[in-house]
PDB file of C-alpha atoms in Angstrom:
ATOM      1  CA  MET A  18      -2.868  -5.129  -7.292  1.00 49.00           C
ATOM      2  CA  LEU A  19       0.738  -5.507  -8.944  1.00 51.00           C
ATOM      3  CA  LYS A  20       2.085  -2.514  -7.714  1.00 50.00           C
ATOM      4  CA  GLY A  21       4.406  -1.840 -10.569  1.00 51.00           C
ATOM      5  CA  ALA A  22       5.124  -5.352 -11.461  1.00 54.00           C
ATOM      6  CA  THR A  23       4.189  -6.850 -14.819  1.00 68.00           C
ATOM      7  CA  SER A  24       2.996 -10.322 -13.434  1.00 72.00           C
ATOM      8  CA  SER A  25       2.757 -11.914 -10.132  1.00 81.00           C
ATOM      9  CA  GLY A  26       1.374 -15.423  -8.925  1.00 87.00           C
ATOM     10  CA  MET A  27      -1.634 -15.451  -6.784  1.00 87.00           C
ATOM     11  CA  ARG A  28      -3.212 -18.185  -4.832  1.00 93.00           C
ATOM     12  CA  GLY A  29      -6.405 -18.549  -3.182  1.00 94.00           C
ATOM     13  CA  ASN A  30     -10.190 -18.872  -3.752  1.00 96.00           C
ATOM     14  CA  PHE A  31     -11.832 -16.680  -6.132  1.00 95.00           C
ATOM     15  CA  VAL A  32     -15.097 -16.285  -8.064  1.00 95.00           C
ATOM     16  CA  LEU A  33     -15.374 -15.964 -11.811  1.00 96.00           C
ATOM     17  CA  LEU A  34     -18.477 -13.895 -12.865  1.00 95.00           C
ATOM     18  CA  ARG A  35     -19.679 -13.669 -16.466  1.00 96.00           C
ATOM     19  CA  ALA A  36     -21.961 -11.014 -17.996  1.00 95.00           C
ATOM     20  CA  ASP A  37     -21.848 -11.933 -21.833  1.00 94.00           C
ATOM     21  CA  SER A  38     -18.372 -11.665 -22.681  1.00 93.00           C
ATOM     22  CA  LEU A  39     -17.174  -9.737 -19.696  1.00 93.00           C
ATOM     23  CA  ARG A  40     -15.414 -12.008 -17.238  1.00 95.00           C
ATOM     24  CA  LEU A  41     -14.383 -10.811 -13.819  1.00 94.00           C
ATOM     25  CA  LEU A  42     -12.332 -12.520 -10.996  1.00 94.00           C
ATOM     26  CA  LEU A  43     -12.859 -11.593  -7.549  1.00 93.00           C
ATOM     27  CA  PRO A  44     -11.635 -12.911  -4.255  1.00 92.00           C
ATOM     28  CA  GLN A  45     -14.151 -15.174  -2.849  1.00 94.00           C
ATOM     29  CA  GLN A  46     -14.429 -13.193   0.319  1.00 92.00           C
ATOM     30  CA  ASP A  47     -15.707 -10.195  -1.506  1.00 90.00           C
ATOM     31  CA  LEU A  48     -19.001 -11.984  -2.139  1.00 91.00           C
ATOM     32  CA  SER A  49     -21.606 -12.374   0.525  1.00 88.00           C
ATOM     33  CA  SER A  50     -24.423 -13.970  -1.277  1.00 88.00           C
ATOM     34  CA  THR A  51     -25.636 -15.637  -4.657  1.00 91.00           C
ATOM     35  CA  GLU A  52     -29.030 -16.585  -5.683  1.00 92.00           C
ATOM     36  CA  TYR A  53     -30.787 -17.884  -9.063  1.00 93.00           C
ATOM     37  CA  ILE A  54     -33.646 -15.679  -9.816  1.00 92.00           C
ATOM     38  CA  ASP A  55     -36.829 -17.019 -11.829  1.00 87.00           C
ATOM     39  CA  SER A  56     -38.143 -13.661 -13.061  1.00 90.00           C
ATOM     40  CA  ALA A  57     -36.631 -10.587 -14.176  1.00 91.00           C
ATOM     41  CA  PRO A  58     -36.296  -7.841 -11.827  1.00 95.00           C
ATOM     42  CA  ALA A  59     -38.598  -4.685 -12.213  1.00 95.00           C
ATOM     43  CA  ALA A  60     -37.409  -1.412 -13.201  1.00 95.00           C
ATOM     44  CA  THR A  61     -37.342   1.240 -10.805  1.00 95.00           C
ATOM     45  CA  THR A  62     -37.443   5.243 -11.200  1.00 95.00           C
ATOM     46  CA  GLU A  63     -33.586   5.190 -10.832  1.00 93.00           C
ATOM     47  CA  ALA A  64     -31.702   4.972 -14.021  1.00 92.00           C
ATOM     48  CA  CYS A  65     -30.351   1.458 -14.531  1.00 92.00           C
ATOM     49  CA  VAL A  66     -31.391   0.238 -11.282  1.00 93.00           C
ATOM     50  CA  PHE A  67     -33.689  -2.637 -10.828  1.00 96.00           C
ATOM     51  CA  SER A  68     -35.608  -4.180  -7.893  1.00 95.00           C
ATOM     52  CA  TYR A  69     -35.870  -7.914  -7.069  1.00 94.00           C
ATOM     53  CA  ALA A  70     -37.393  -9.666  -3.938  1.00 88.00           C
ATOM     54  CA  SER A  71     -37.568 -13.622  -3.725  1.00 82.00           C
ATOM     55  CA  GLN A  72     -40.584 -14.702  -1.915  1.00 80.00           C
ATOM     56  CA  GLY A  73     -41.093 -13.237   1.271  1.00 79.00           C
ATOM     57  CA  ALA A  74     -37.672 -11.186   1.214  1.00 80.00           C
ATOM     58  CA  GLU A  75     -37.475  -7.361   0.982  1.00 86.00           C
ATOM     59  CA  PRO A  76     -36.828  -5.998  -2.567  1.00 88.00           C
ATOM     60  CA  ARG A  77     -33.396  -5.010  -3.119  1.00 87.00           C
ATOM     61  CA  LYS A  78     -31.621  -2.885  -5.828  1.00 91.00           C
ATOM     62  CA  VAL A  79     -29.933  -4.760  -8.732  1.00 94.00           C
ATOM     63  CA  ILE A  80     -27.519  -3.791 -11.517  1.00 93.00           C
ATOM     64  CA  ALA A  81     -26.871  -5.536 -14.835  1.00 94.00           C
ATOM     65  CA  LEU A  82     -23.363  -4.604 -16.359  1.00 92.00           C
ATOM     66  CA  SER A  83     -22.763  -4.322 -20.254  1.00 91.00           C
ATOM     67  CA  GLU A  84     -19.580  -6.000 -21.542  1.00 90.00           C
ATOM     68  CA  GLN A  85     -17.955  -2.554 -21.123  1.00 85.00           C
ATOM     69  CA  MET A  86     -19.050  -2.349 -17.435  1.00 85.00           C
ATOM     70  CA  GLN A  87     -21.561   0.230 -17.727  1.00 87.00           C
ATOM     71  CA  ALA A  88     -24.863  -0.257 -16.066  1.00 90.00           C
ATOM     72  CA  LEU A  89     -27.459  -1.540 -18.486  1.00 94.00           C
ATOM     73  CA  ASP A  90     -30.868   0.448 -18.628  1.00 94.00           C
ATOM     74  CA  GLN A  91     -33.042  -2.731 -19.543  1.00 96.00           C
ATOM     75  CA  PHE A  92     -32.584  -5.808 -17.680  1.00 96.00           C
ATOM     76  CA  PRO A  93     -31.013  -8.646 -19.888  1.00 96.00           C
ATOM     77  CA  ALA A  94     -33.052 -11.795 -20.427  1.00 93.00           C
ATOM     78  CA  ASN A  95     -30.157 -13.963 -20.126  1.00 94.00           C
ATOM     79  CA  ARG A  96     -29.339 -12.988 -16.572  1.00 95.00           C
ATOM     80  CA  PHE A  97     -30.412 -15.510 -13.782  1.00 95.00           C
ATOM     81  CA  LEU A  98     -27.798 -15.117 -11.074  1.00 96.00           C
ATOM     82  CA  LEU A  99     -27.578 -12.283  -8.339  1.00 95.00           C
ATOM     83  CA  THR A 100     -24.558 -11.741  -6.227  1.00 93.00           C
ATOM     84  CA  GLN A 101     -24.388  -9.527  -3.452  1.00 89.00           C
ATOM     85  CA  LEU A 102     -20.982  -7.977  -2.464  1.00 84.00           C
ATOM     86  CA  ALA A 103     -19.599  -8.281   1.080  1.00 78.00           C
ATOM     87  CA  ASP A 104     -20.067  -4.348   1.892  1.00 72.00           C
ATOM     88  CA  GLU A 105     -21.998  -3.624   5.032  1.00 71.00           C
ATOM     89  CA  GLN A 106     -22.878   0.035   3.656  1.00 72.00           C
ATOM     90  CA  HIS A 107     -24.460  -1.198   0.398  1.00 66.00           C
ATOM     91  CA  THR A 108     -26.897  -4.037  -0.252  1.00 74.00           C
ATOM     92  CA  LEU A 109     -26.687  -3.684  -3.995  1.00 84.00           C
ATOM     93  CA  SER A 110     -26.771  -6.824  -6.055  1.00 90.00           C
ATOM     94  CA  PHE A 111     -25.205  -7.601  -9.571  1.00 94.00           C
ATOM     95  CA  ALA A 112     -26.817  -9.823 -12.292  1.00 96.00           C
ATOM     96  CA  TRP A 113     -24.778 -12.329 -14.061  1.00 96.00           C
ATOM     97  CA  ASN A 114     -24.975 -15.290 -16.844  1.00 95.00           C
ATOM     98  CA  GLU A 115     -22.556 -17.375 -14.992  1.00 95.00           C
ATOM     99  CA  MET A 116     -20.502 -17.771 -11.637  1.00 95.00           C
ATOM    100  CA  ARG A 117     -18.062 -20.169 -10.879  1.00 95.00           C
ATOM    101  CA  VAL A 118     -16.130 -20.742  -7.532  1.00 95.00           C
ATOM    102  CA  LEU A 119     -12.569 -21.544  -7.996  1.00 96.00           C
ATOM    103  CA  ILE A 120     -10.966 -23.020  -4.943  1.00 97.00           C
ATOM    104  CA  ASP A 121      -7.436 -22.839  -3.840  1.00 96.00           C
ATOM    105  CA  VAL A 122      -6.183 -22.065  -7.329  1.00 94.00           C
ATOM    106  CA  GLU A 123      -2.806 -20.672  -8.508  1.00 93.00           C
ATOM    107  CA  VAL A 124      -3.298 -17.835 -11.416  1.00 92.00           C
ATOM    108  CA  GLN A 125      -0.644 -15.545 -12.941  1.00 92.00           C
ATOM    109  CA  GLN A 126      -1.864 -12.051 -12.557  1.00 92.00           C
ATOM    110  CA  ARG A 127      -0.564 -10.040 -15.552  1.00 91.00           C
ATOM    111  CA  ALA A 128      -0.820  -6.192 -15.649  1.00 86.00           C
ATOM    112  CA  LEU A 129      -2.827  -4.278 -18.374  1.00 81.00           C
ATOM    113  CA  PRO A 130      -0.767  -2.617 -21.048  1.00 77.00           C
ATOM    114  CA  THR A 131      -0.020   1.015 -19.907  1.00 73.00           C
ATOM    115  CA  VAL A 132      -2.313   2.467 -22.464  1.00 68.00           C
ATOM    116  CA  MET A 133      -5.095   0.792 -21.036  1.00 67.00           C
ATOM    117  CA  GLN A 134      -4.454   1.856 -17.540  1.00 66.00           C
ATOM    118  CA  GLY A 135      -5.147   5.337 -15.893  1.00 64.00           C
ATOM    119  CA  PRO A 136      -6.382   7.382 -12.792  1.00 62.00           C
ATOM    120  CA  GLN A 137      -9.887   6.166 -13.386  1.00 62.00           C
ATOM    121  CA  ALA A 138      -9.143   2.766 -14.553  1.00 66.00           C
ATOM    122  CA  LEU A 139     -11.054  -0.014 -12.476  1.00 70.00           C
ATOM    123  CA  ILE A 140      -9.164  -2.859 -13.680  1.00 79.00           C
ATOM    124  CA  ASP A 141      -5.383  -2.863 -13.837  1.00 74.00           C
ATOM    125  CA  SER A 142      -4.541  -6.669 -14.301  1.00 87.00           C
ATOM    126  CA  TYR A 143      -5.950  -9.864 -15.715  1.00 92.00           C
ATOM    127  CA  VAL A 144      -5.507 -13.509 -15.675  1.00 94.00           C
ATOM    128  CA  GLU A 145      -5.994 -16.202 -18.193  1.00 94.00           C
ATOM    129  CA  LEU A 146      -8.581 -19.017 -17.592  1.00 92.00           C
ATOM    130  CA  ASP A 147      -9.633 -21.433 -20.118  1.00 89.00           C
ATOM    131  CA  GLY A 148      -7.678 -19.516 -22.567  1.00 91.00           C
ATOM    132  CA  GLU A 149      -9.349 -16.254 -22.334  1.00 91.00           C
ATOM    133  CA  PRO A 150      -8.759 -13.190 -20.283  1.00 91.00           C
ATOM    134  CA  VAL A 151     -10.342 -12.604 -17.321  1.00 94.00           C
ATOM    135  CA  PHE A 152     -10.141  -9.211 -15.391  1.00 91.00           C
ATOM    136  CA  CYS A 153      -9.053  -9.045 -11.880  1.00 90.00           C
ATOM    137  CA  MET A 154     -11.413  -6.768  -9.585  1.00 85.00           C
ATOM    138  CA  SER A 155     -12.334  -6.168  -5.945  1.00 83.00           C
ATOM    139  CA  ALA A 156     -15.885  -5.791  -4.665  1.00 82.00           C
ATOM    140  CA  LYS A 157     -14.663  -2.256  -3.554  1.00 80.00           C
ATOM    141  CA  SER A 158     -13.941  -1.138  -7.113  1.00 77.00           C
ATOM    142  CA  MET A 159     -16.963  -2.595  -8.452  1.00 77.00           C
ATOM    143  CA  LEU A 160     -19.198  -0.779  -5.763  1.00 76.00           C
ATOM    144  CA  ALA A 161     -17.342   2.614  -6.458  1.00 71.00           C
ATOM    145  CA  ARG A 162     -18.089   2.416  -9.952  1.00 66.00           C
ATOM    146  CA  ALA A 163     -21.837   1.388  -9.340  1.00 65.00           C
ATOM    147  CA  PHE A 164     -22.186   4.426  -6.910  1.00 62.00           C
ATOM    148  CA  ALA A 165     -20.128   6.981  -8.848  1.00 60.00           C
ATOM    149  CA  GLY A 166     -23.179   8.516 -10.515  1.00 49.00           C
ATOM    150  CA  GLN A 167     -25.395   8.492  -7.625  1.00 47.00           C
ATOM    151  CA  GLY A 168     -24.797  11.350  -5.195  1.00 37.00           C
TER     152      GLY A 168
END
């Protein structure tokens, strides 16, 4: 978080996650696991929540985000990576098109324009990678958003 500054250098290990045109940058320590899946997760009775189990494993809940960071009600055919966030209270996985690990990189974190910020905003900053914006986020923020609608 920038805490009032307009930009700041960040150095460390990060993970770049992509869901179609949505690109998120999380600290590497915020992820606990990543796996490829060979079939689409099954729909559940919970809106926008799917279930997936690799061979011999317990099923777990999966969410696929839209480009606007909303949970999708149908699982996209082009998502083949699942990441589980490092959070002992939740075992929720997220589905992605792409994941890249960035080791010991320095990026220039920039604040979003004030008009795009607000008390409910999940993202307050971005970095530029490969000439495109990538939004900075933490696992805590992502999980808060995922569980906001679930009592």
